[in-house]
Every structure is written in C-alpha cells, then in structure tokens.
Coordinates of C-alpha atoms in Angstrom, one line a residue:
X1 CA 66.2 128.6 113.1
X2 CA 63.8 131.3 111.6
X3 CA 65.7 133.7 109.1
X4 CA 63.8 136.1 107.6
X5 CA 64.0 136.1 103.6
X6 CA 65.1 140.2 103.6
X7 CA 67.9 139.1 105.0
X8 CA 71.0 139.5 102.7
X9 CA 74.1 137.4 103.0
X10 CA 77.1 138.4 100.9
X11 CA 79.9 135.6 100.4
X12 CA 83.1 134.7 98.4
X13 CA 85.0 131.3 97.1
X14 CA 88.3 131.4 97.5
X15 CA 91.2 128.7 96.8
X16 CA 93.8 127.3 94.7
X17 CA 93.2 127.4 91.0
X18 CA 91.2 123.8 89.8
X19 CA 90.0 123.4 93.6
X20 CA 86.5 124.2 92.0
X21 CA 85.1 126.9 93.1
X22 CA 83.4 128.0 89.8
X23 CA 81.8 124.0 89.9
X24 CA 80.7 124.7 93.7
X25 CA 78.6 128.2 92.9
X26 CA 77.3 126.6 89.5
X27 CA 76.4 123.8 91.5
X28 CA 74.8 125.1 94.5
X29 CA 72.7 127.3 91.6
X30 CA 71.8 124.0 89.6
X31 CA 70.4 122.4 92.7
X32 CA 68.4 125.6 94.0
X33 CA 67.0 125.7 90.9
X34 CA 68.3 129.5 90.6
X35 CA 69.7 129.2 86.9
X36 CA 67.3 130.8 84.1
X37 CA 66.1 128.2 81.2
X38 CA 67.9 130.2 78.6
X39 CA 70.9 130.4 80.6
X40 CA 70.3 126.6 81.3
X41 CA 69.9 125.7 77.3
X42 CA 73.3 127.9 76.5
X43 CA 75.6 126.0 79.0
X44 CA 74.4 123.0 77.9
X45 CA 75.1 123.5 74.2
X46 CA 78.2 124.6 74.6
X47 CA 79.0 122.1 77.2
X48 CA 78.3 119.6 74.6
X49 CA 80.2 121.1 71.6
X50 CA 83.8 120.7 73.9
X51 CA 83.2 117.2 74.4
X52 CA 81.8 117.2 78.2
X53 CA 79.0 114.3 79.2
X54 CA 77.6 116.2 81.5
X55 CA 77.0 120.1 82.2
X56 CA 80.0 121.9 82.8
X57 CA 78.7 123.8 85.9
X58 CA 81.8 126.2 86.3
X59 CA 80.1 128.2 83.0
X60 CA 77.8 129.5 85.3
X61 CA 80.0 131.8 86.9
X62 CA 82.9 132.2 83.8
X63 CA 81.4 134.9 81.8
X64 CA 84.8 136.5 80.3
X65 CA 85.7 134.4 77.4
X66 CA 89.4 134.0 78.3
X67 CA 87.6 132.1 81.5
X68 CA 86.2 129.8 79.2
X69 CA 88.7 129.0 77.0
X70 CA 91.2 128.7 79.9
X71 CA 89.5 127.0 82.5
X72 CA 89.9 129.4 85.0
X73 CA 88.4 133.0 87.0
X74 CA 90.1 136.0 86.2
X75 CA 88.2 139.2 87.1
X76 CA 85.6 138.6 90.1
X77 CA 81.8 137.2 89.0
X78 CA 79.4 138.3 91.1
X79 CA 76.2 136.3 91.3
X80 CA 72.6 136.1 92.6
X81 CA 70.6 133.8 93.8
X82 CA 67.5 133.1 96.8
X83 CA 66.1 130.6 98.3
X84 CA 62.8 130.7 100.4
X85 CA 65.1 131.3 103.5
X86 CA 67.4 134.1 102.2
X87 CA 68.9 136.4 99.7
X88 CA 72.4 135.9 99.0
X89 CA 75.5 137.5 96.5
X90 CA 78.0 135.4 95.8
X91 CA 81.8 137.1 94.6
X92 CA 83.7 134.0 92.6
X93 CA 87.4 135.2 93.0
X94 CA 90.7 134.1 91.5
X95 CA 93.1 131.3 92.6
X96 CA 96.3 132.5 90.9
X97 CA 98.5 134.5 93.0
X98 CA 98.4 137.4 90.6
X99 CA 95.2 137.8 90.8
X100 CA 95.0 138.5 95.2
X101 CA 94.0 142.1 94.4
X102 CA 90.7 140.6 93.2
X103 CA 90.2 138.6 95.8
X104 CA 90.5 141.3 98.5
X105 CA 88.1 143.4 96.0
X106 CA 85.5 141.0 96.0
X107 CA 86.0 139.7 99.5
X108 CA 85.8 143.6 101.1
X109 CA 82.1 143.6 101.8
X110 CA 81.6 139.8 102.7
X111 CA 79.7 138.1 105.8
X112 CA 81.2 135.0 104.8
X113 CA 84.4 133.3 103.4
X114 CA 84.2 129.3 101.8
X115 CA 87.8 128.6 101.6
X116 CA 87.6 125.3 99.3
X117 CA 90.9 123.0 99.4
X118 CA 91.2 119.7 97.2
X119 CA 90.7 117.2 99.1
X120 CA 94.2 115.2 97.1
X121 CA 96.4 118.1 98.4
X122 CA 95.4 119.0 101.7
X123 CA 96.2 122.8 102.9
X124 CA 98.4 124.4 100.5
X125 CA 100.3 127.9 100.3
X126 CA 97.2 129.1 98.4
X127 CA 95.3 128.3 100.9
X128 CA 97.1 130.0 103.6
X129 CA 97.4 132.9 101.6
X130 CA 93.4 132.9 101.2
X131 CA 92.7 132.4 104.5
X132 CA 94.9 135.1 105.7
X133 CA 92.8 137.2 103.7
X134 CA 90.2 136.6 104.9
X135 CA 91.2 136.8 108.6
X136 CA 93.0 140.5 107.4
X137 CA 89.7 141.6 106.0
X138 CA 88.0 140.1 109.2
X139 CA 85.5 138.1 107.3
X140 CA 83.6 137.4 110.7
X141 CA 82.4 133.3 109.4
X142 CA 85.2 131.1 107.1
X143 CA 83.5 127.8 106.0
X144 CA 86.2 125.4 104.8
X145 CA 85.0 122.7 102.0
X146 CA 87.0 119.9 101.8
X147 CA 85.8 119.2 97.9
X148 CA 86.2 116.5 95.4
X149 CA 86.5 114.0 98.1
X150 CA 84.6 111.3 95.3
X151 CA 88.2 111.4 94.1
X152 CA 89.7 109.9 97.4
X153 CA 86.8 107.6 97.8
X154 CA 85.1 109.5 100.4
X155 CA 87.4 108.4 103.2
X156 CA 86.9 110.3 106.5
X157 CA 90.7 109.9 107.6
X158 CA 91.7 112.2 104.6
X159 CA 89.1 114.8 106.1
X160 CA 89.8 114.4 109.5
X161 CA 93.8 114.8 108.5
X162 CA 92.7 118.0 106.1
X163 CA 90.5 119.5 109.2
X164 CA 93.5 118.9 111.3
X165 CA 96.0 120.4 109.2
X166 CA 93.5 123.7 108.9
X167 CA 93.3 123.9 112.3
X168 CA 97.0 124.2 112.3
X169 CA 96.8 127.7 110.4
X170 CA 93.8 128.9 111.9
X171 CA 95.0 129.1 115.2
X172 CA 97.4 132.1 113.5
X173 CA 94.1 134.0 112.6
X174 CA 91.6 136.4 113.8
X175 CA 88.9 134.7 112.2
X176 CA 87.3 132.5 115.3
X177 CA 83.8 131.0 113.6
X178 CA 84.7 128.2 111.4
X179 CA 82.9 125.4 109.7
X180 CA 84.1 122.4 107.9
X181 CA 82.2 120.3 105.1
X182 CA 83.4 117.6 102.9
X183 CA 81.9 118.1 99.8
X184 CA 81.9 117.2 95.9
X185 CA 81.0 119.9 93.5
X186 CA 80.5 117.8 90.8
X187 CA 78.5 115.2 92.0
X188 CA 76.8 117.6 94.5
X189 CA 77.5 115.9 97.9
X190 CA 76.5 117.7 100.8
X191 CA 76.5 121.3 98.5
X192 CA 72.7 121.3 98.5
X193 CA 71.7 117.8 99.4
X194 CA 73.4 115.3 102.3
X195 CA 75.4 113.1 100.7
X196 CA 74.8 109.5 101.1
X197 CA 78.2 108.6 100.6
X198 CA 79.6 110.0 103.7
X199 CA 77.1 109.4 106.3
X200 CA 79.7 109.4 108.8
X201 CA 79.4 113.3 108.5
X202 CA 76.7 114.4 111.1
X203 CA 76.5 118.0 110.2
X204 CA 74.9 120.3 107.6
X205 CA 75.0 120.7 104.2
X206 CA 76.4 123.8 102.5
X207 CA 73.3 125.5 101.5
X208 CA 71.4 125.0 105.0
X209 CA 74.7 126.2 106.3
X210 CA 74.7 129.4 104.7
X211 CA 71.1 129.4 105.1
X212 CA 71.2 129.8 108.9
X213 CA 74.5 131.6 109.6
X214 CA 73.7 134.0 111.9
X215 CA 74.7 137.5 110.3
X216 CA 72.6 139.6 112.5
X217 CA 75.8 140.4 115.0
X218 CA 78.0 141.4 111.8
X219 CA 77.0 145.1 111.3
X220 CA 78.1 147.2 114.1
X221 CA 75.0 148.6 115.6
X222 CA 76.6 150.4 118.7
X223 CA 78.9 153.2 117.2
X224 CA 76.6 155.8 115.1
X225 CA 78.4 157.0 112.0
X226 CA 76.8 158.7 109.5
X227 CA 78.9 160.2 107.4
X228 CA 77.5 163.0 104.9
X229 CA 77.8 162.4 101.4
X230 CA 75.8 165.5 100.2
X231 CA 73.1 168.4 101.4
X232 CA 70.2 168.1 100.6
X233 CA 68.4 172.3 99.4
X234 CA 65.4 171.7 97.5
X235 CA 64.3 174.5 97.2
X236 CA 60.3 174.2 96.2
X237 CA 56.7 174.1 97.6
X238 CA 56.7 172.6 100.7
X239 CA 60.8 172.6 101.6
X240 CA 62.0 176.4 100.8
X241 CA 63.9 175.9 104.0
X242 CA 64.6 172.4 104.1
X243 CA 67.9 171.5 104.7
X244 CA 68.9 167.7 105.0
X245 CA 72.2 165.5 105.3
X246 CA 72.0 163.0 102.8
X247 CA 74.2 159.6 102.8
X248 CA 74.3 156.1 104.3
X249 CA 74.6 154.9 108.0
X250 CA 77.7 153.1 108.0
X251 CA 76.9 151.6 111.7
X252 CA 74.6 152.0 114.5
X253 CA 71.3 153.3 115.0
X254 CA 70.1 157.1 115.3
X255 CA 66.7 158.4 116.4
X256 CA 64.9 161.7 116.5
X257 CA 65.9 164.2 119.3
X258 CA 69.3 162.0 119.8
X259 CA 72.2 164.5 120.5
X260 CA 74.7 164.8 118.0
X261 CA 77.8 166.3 116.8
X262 CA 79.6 167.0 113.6
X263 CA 82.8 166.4 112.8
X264 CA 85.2 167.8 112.2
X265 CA 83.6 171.2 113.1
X266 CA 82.9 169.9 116.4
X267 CA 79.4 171.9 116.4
X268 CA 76.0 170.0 118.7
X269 CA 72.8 170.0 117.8
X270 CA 69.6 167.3 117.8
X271 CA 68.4 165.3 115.0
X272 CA 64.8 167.2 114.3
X273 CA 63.6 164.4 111.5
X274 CA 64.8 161.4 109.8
X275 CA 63.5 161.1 106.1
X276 CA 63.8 158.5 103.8
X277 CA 61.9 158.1 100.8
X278 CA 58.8 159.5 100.6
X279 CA 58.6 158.5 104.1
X280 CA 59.9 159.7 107.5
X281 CA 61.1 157.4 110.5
X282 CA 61.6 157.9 114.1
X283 CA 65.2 155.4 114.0
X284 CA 66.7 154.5 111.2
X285 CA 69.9 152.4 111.6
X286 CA 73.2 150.7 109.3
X287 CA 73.0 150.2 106.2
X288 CA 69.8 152.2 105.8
X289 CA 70.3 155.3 103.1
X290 CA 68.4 158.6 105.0
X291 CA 68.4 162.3 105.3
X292 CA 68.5 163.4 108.9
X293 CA 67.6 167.8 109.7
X294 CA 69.0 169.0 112.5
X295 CA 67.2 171.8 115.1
X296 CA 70.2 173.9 114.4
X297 CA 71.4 175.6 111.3
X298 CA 75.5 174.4 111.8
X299 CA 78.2 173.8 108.9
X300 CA 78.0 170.8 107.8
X301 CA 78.8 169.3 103.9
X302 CA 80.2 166.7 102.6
X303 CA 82.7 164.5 104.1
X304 CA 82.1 165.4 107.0
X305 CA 80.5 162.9 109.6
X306 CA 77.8 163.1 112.1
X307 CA 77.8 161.0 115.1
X308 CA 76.6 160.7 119.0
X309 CA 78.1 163.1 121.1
X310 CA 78.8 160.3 123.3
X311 CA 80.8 158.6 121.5
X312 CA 82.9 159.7 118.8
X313 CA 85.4 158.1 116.1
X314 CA 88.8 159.0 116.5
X315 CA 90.5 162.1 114.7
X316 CA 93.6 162.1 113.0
X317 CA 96.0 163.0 110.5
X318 CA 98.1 160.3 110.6
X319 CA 97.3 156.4 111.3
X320 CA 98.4 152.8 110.7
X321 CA 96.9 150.7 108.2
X322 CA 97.2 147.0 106.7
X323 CA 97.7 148.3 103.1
X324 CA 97.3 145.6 99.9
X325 CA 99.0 146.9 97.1
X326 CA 96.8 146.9 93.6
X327 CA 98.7 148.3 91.1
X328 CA 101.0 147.5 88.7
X329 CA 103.8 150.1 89.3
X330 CA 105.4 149.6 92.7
X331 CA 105.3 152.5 95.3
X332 CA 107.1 155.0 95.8
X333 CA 108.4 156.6 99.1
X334 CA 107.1 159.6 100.6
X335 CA 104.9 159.8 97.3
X336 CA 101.6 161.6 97.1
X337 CA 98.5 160.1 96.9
X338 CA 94.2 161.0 97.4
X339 CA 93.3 159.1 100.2
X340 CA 89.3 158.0 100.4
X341 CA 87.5 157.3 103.3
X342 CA 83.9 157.3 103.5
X343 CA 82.6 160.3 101.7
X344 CA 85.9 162.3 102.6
X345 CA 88.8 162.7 100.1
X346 CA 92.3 164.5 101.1
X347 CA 95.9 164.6 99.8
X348 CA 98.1 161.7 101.8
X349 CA 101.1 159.9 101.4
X350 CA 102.7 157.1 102.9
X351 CA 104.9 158.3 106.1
X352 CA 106.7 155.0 106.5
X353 CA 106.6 151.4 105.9
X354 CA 107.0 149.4 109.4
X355 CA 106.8 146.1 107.7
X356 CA 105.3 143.9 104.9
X357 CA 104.2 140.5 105.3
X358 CA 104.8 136.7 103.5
X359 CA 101.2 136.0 103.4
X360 CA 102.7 132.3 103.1
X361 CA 104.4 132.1 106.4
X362 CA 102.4 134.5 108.2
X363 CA 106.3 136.3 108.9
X364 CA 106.8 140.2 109.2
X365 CA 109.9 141.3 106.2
X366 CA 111.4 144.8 107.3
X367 CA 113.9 147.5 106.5
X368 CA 111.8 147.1 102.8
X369 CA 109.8 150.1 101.9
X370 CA 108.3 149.3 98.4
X371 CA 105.6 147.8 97.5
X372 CA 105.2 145.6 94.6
X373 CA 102.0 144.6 93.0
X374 CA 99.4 142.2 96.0
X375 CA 102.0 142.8 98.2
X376 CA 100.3 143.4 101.9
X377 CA 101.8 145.1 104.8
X378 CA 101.3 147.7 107.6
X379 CA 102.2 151.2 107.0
X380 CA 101.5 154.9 108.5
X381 CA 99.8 157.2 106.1
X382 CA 99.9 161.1 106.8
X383 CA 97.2 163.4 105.4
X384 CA 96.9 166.7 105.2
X385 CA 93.3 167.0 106.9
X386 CA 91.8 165.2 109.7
X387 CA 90.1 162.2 109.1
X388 CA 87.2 160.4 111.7
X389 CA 88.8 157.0 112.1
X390 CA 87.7 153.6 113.5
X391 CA 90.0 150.3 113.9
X392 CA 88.6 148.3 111.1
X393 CA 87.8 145.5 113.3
X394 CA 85.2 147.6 114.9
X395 CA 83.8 149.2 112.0
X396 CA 84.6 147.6 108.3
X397 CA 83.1 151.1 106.7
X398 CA 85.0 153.8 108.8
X399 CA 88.1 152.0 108.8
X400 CA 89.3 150.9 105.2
X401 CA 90.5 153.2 103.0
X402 CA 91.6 153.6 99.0
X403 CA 94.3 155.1 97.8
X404 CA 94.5 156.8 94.4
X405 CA 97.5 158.1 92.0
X406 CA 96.5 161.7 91.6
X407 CA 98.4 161.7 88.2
X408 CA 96.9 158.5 86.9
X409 CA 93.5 158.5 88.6
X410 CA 93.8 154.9 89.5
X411 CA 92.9 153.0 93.0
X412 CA 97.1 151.9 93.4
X413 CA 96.1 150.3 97.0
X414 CA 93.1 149.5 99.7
X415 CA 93.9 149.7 103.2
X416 CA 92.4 148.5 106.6
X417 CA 93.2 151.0 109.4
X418 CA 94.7 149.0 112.6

C-alpha cells in the first residue's frame, strides 16, 4: 500500500497503569531511530544511575518529574516522530482512574486508539473503561496489544483467550475496525520488527500497522462547514475593499462559485475567491485554514458558520450531549455555564440529566443529577443562542463542545453532541 509521507496520523495509548504504554512509545521511537543523540545520552545516564541494565524506554515519554520518580503518566505527553511512510503524533495518556479526564483530552483528536492489556491479566475494568472511551469519542481504528507476552512465554492460547475475551466487550461498542498484536515492549517483539518468538502470528507488526491504516475516510469530506473565526479588513494597497472570512474547514470541500449560506442569518450568496497564503485556490477542503470572499456584501462575523445551501447543520438551542465531567467541583443543577462550539461562545446550562453511565459495566444510573469529577453521562444543554449542530459521529468538529465556569474561567466539562 502507497501512503503518502504528508500524511498525518494522530494516535493515543491507553490502559491500566504498568501495562506499558510509556515502554511501547519509547520503544517504537528507539527502533525507528526517532530519538535525538542528546536525548539518547540523557536517558541512558540516568537509566544507569537507578540501577537499570538496560535503557529504561518509558523516560522517553515521562517528562514531569513526579513521572519519573513514580513510575507512572500523569498529564498527557505528546510526541513526534516519522518514518519514510508517514508522520505521526503520539498522546501517552494516564492509566489511573483519576486521571480519565486526560485521557479523553488527549484522545479528542485521534485517528487511532492502542488499547494495551497485560498479557498476565487479560481484560480488566481499566480496560473496559479505555475502550469505552474510545468508542464514546468514536476513535474510528482501536488496535489492541496484547504486551509483555515474554512474561507468559509467548504462548498463543493466552492470546487467543485475551482476543476472545476482547471480543466479548467490543461487541458493546461503536468502534467496528479492530486489530490485535501480541507484542513485548521491552524486548521489542512485533512493535517495530516481527518477532521470532511467535511465528505463529501471521499478521503485521505495530509500526507497519500504523504505517498503512487507512485514515483517508476519517475526515468528513461530504458536509461543508466552515465556521468563521474572524473577518478579514485590511485595509491597504491592493485590498481597500477586501473583505474575507477567515478560519478553518472543519469538514468537506468548498470551491469557487459554490452556493452558500450563512448561518445563523440565513443570507445566500457565492464564494467569489478562496485565499490562502500568499496563494489563492479554486477548492480548498478540511482541515485546510482559508479565507473565502463572497459576491455579496452579507453579515457575517465570527461564530457564525458558512455552509452549502444544500445541506445545512442543524440549528438549535437546546440538544443532547455525552458530557465527561473535568473538574474538581461537582455540578450543579440548572447552573450557568459558557458553552464553546467551534468559533461560537454563548451562555448555557444544563437542562437535565437523563442519565450517567458505569463506564465499567457499560449500565445507564438515573434519577442522579450531579456530576462528580470523570464522571460521563448524557445530558440536554439549553443555550441562550442558536447553535449549528452536527451528531458527533458525523462530524467530530461541529459536534463536541466545552463547557466553562463563567466565575472561575475553567473548562468544568467536554461534551459530544448525540
């Protein structure tokens, strides 16, 4: 398969803490050859001062020094890496259960989920937990690695009994494309290389893997959305009346003299020119960042969204969402919040709670209407102006949303509109 090197794939680890998902990204960076020689030298050093034979490869992604010292993630690492087929970023999240809120932070914007389990425990509440994250945040590919399987002497039952047991949760989630590996971090079977300890697996390694996942169908490149984040006056030589919406296509494609409508005005016109930088195109299409004129002078600023006449985003004041709860003060009924969505900012609260979920069993708790903190649930919000909506299994950008605490200024909550 032939992927071109522009392309960018965006992932995230998740699983129990010690399953090793800090060993599997410093691993997979050790054996690509992605890791700086000064970075190289430092881990090294200090590997040797704490008493380790060999390179502790979870240093790599640990930066915080309370990581270090405890052996664990805490706050999301983001790494970078490329190999001659493709670019990737990599989000290392947090095992421990208080930490879910940085998991769904880091896992937002992902193409891809690995989903590690130890291959001595088998599926564990961690793991479901993870996994229904994932499926909530419709991560379209989950790739589960079955790791530190040198510790149970490579034995394919143990796998096939793991794979089987998965299978057993997936079934309860959205999430249909799913690929299993049995890997060891440490040693680095089947994480860049095939392993030559289990040749009785026939399929890829993780990197190639990841290498030729095919992303291209991930970005929603049917429902235009452009949603204005600011106008564009110059005012000099050359543009004293140029008047351009500036922002970023959150999904499909737009072309010059396509029909078009603003919302919420609800006022037509044409696109007359697409400009990006220092360069104009005739299409220009999600995630590119562009400034599109229109034939007619209209009202339109920011927040507001232009779209194809033909087919327009929903518009509402009052919606359900899947909300995760981030902060550390619980809810409060009927409160008032700042809702974000796109470029678009109004005063919302939360109508009513329908019902909150055990992300361990999968089952729906009602007649509770607080939320405590990485607590997950379905919700109606109310605002006080129209917003243009999408279910956010059709479109990631228009349908999530933040909540912030107007008194405190902080992001209390993220939400996926249903």
């Amino acid at each position: 398969m032939i992927v071109d090197n522009n392309q960018l794939l965006r992932f995230t680890t998740a699983g129990s803490v010690d399953d090793g998902k800090s060993t599997l990204i410093g691993r997979l960076l050790y054996d690509s050859k992605s890791i700086f020689e000064d970075q190289l030298a430092a881990v090294e050093s200090t590997s040797l001062k704490k008493g380790h034979d060999n390179i502790d490869l979870a240093m790599f992604t640990d930066g915080l020094k309370e990581e270090r010292e405890q052996g664990i993630t805490i706050d999301v690492a983001y790494r970078y890496f490329t190999t001659p087929k493709r670019k990737f970023i990599i989000a290392d999240t947090p095992g421990h259960i208080q930490y879910t809120r940085n998991m769904i932070t880091g896992a937002s914007t992902a193409n891809a989920a690995i989903i590690l389990v130890d291959a001595r425990h088998g599926v564990i509440e961690q793991t479901k937990r993870h996994s229904f994250i994932a499926s909530l945040l419709q991560i379209p590919h989950l790739i589960v690695c079955i790791n530190k399987m040198d510790l149970v002497d490579y034995d394919e039952a143990i796998y096939n009994d793991i794979v089987n047991q998965y299978e057993q949760v997936s079934s309860k989630l959205v999430t249909k494309d799913i690929t299993y590996i049995p890997i060891s971090a440490l040693h680095g079977d089947n994480v860049v290389n095939r392993s030559e300890n289990m040749e009785w697996y026939k399929g890829a390694a993780l990197l190639y893997t990841l290498e030729t996942l095919h992303i291209a169908n991930d970005l929603n490149k049917i429902d235009a959305r452009f949603p204005v984040q600011t106008v564009l006056r110059p005012q000099r030589e050359g543009f004293i009346d140029y008047r351009g919406y500036a922002g970023r296509i959150a999904s499909g494609v737009f072309r010059k003299g396509d029909e078009v409508i603003a919302l919420p005005s609800g006022f037509t016109s044409k696109i007359k020119s697409i400009d990006g930088f220092e360069q104009e195109f005739d299409e220009a299409y999600v995630p590119m960042s562009i400034s599109i004129t229109l034939e007619d002078d209209i009202d339109v600023s920011r927040g507001d969204m232009i779209v194809r006449t033909n087919n327009r985003p929903e518009t509402s004041q009052e919606f359900d969402v899947m909300l995760c709860w981030m902060s550390n003060k619980p809810s409060q009924p009927r409160a008032k919040y700042t809702v974000c969505h796109t470029e678009n900012s109004q005063k919302a609260m939360i109508k009513s709670v329908l019902y909150k979920v055990d992300i361990n069993t999968y089952d729906r708790i009602k007649d509770e209407d607080i939320f405590e903190m990485n607590e997950i649930g379905r919700v109606t919000i109310r605002t006080t102006k129209p917003l243009m909506i999408d279910p956010y299994g059709t479109n990631r950008t228009t349908g999530s949303i933040i909540l912030i605490d107007d008194n405190t200024n902080e992001t209390v909550a993220a939400g996926m509109i249903v």
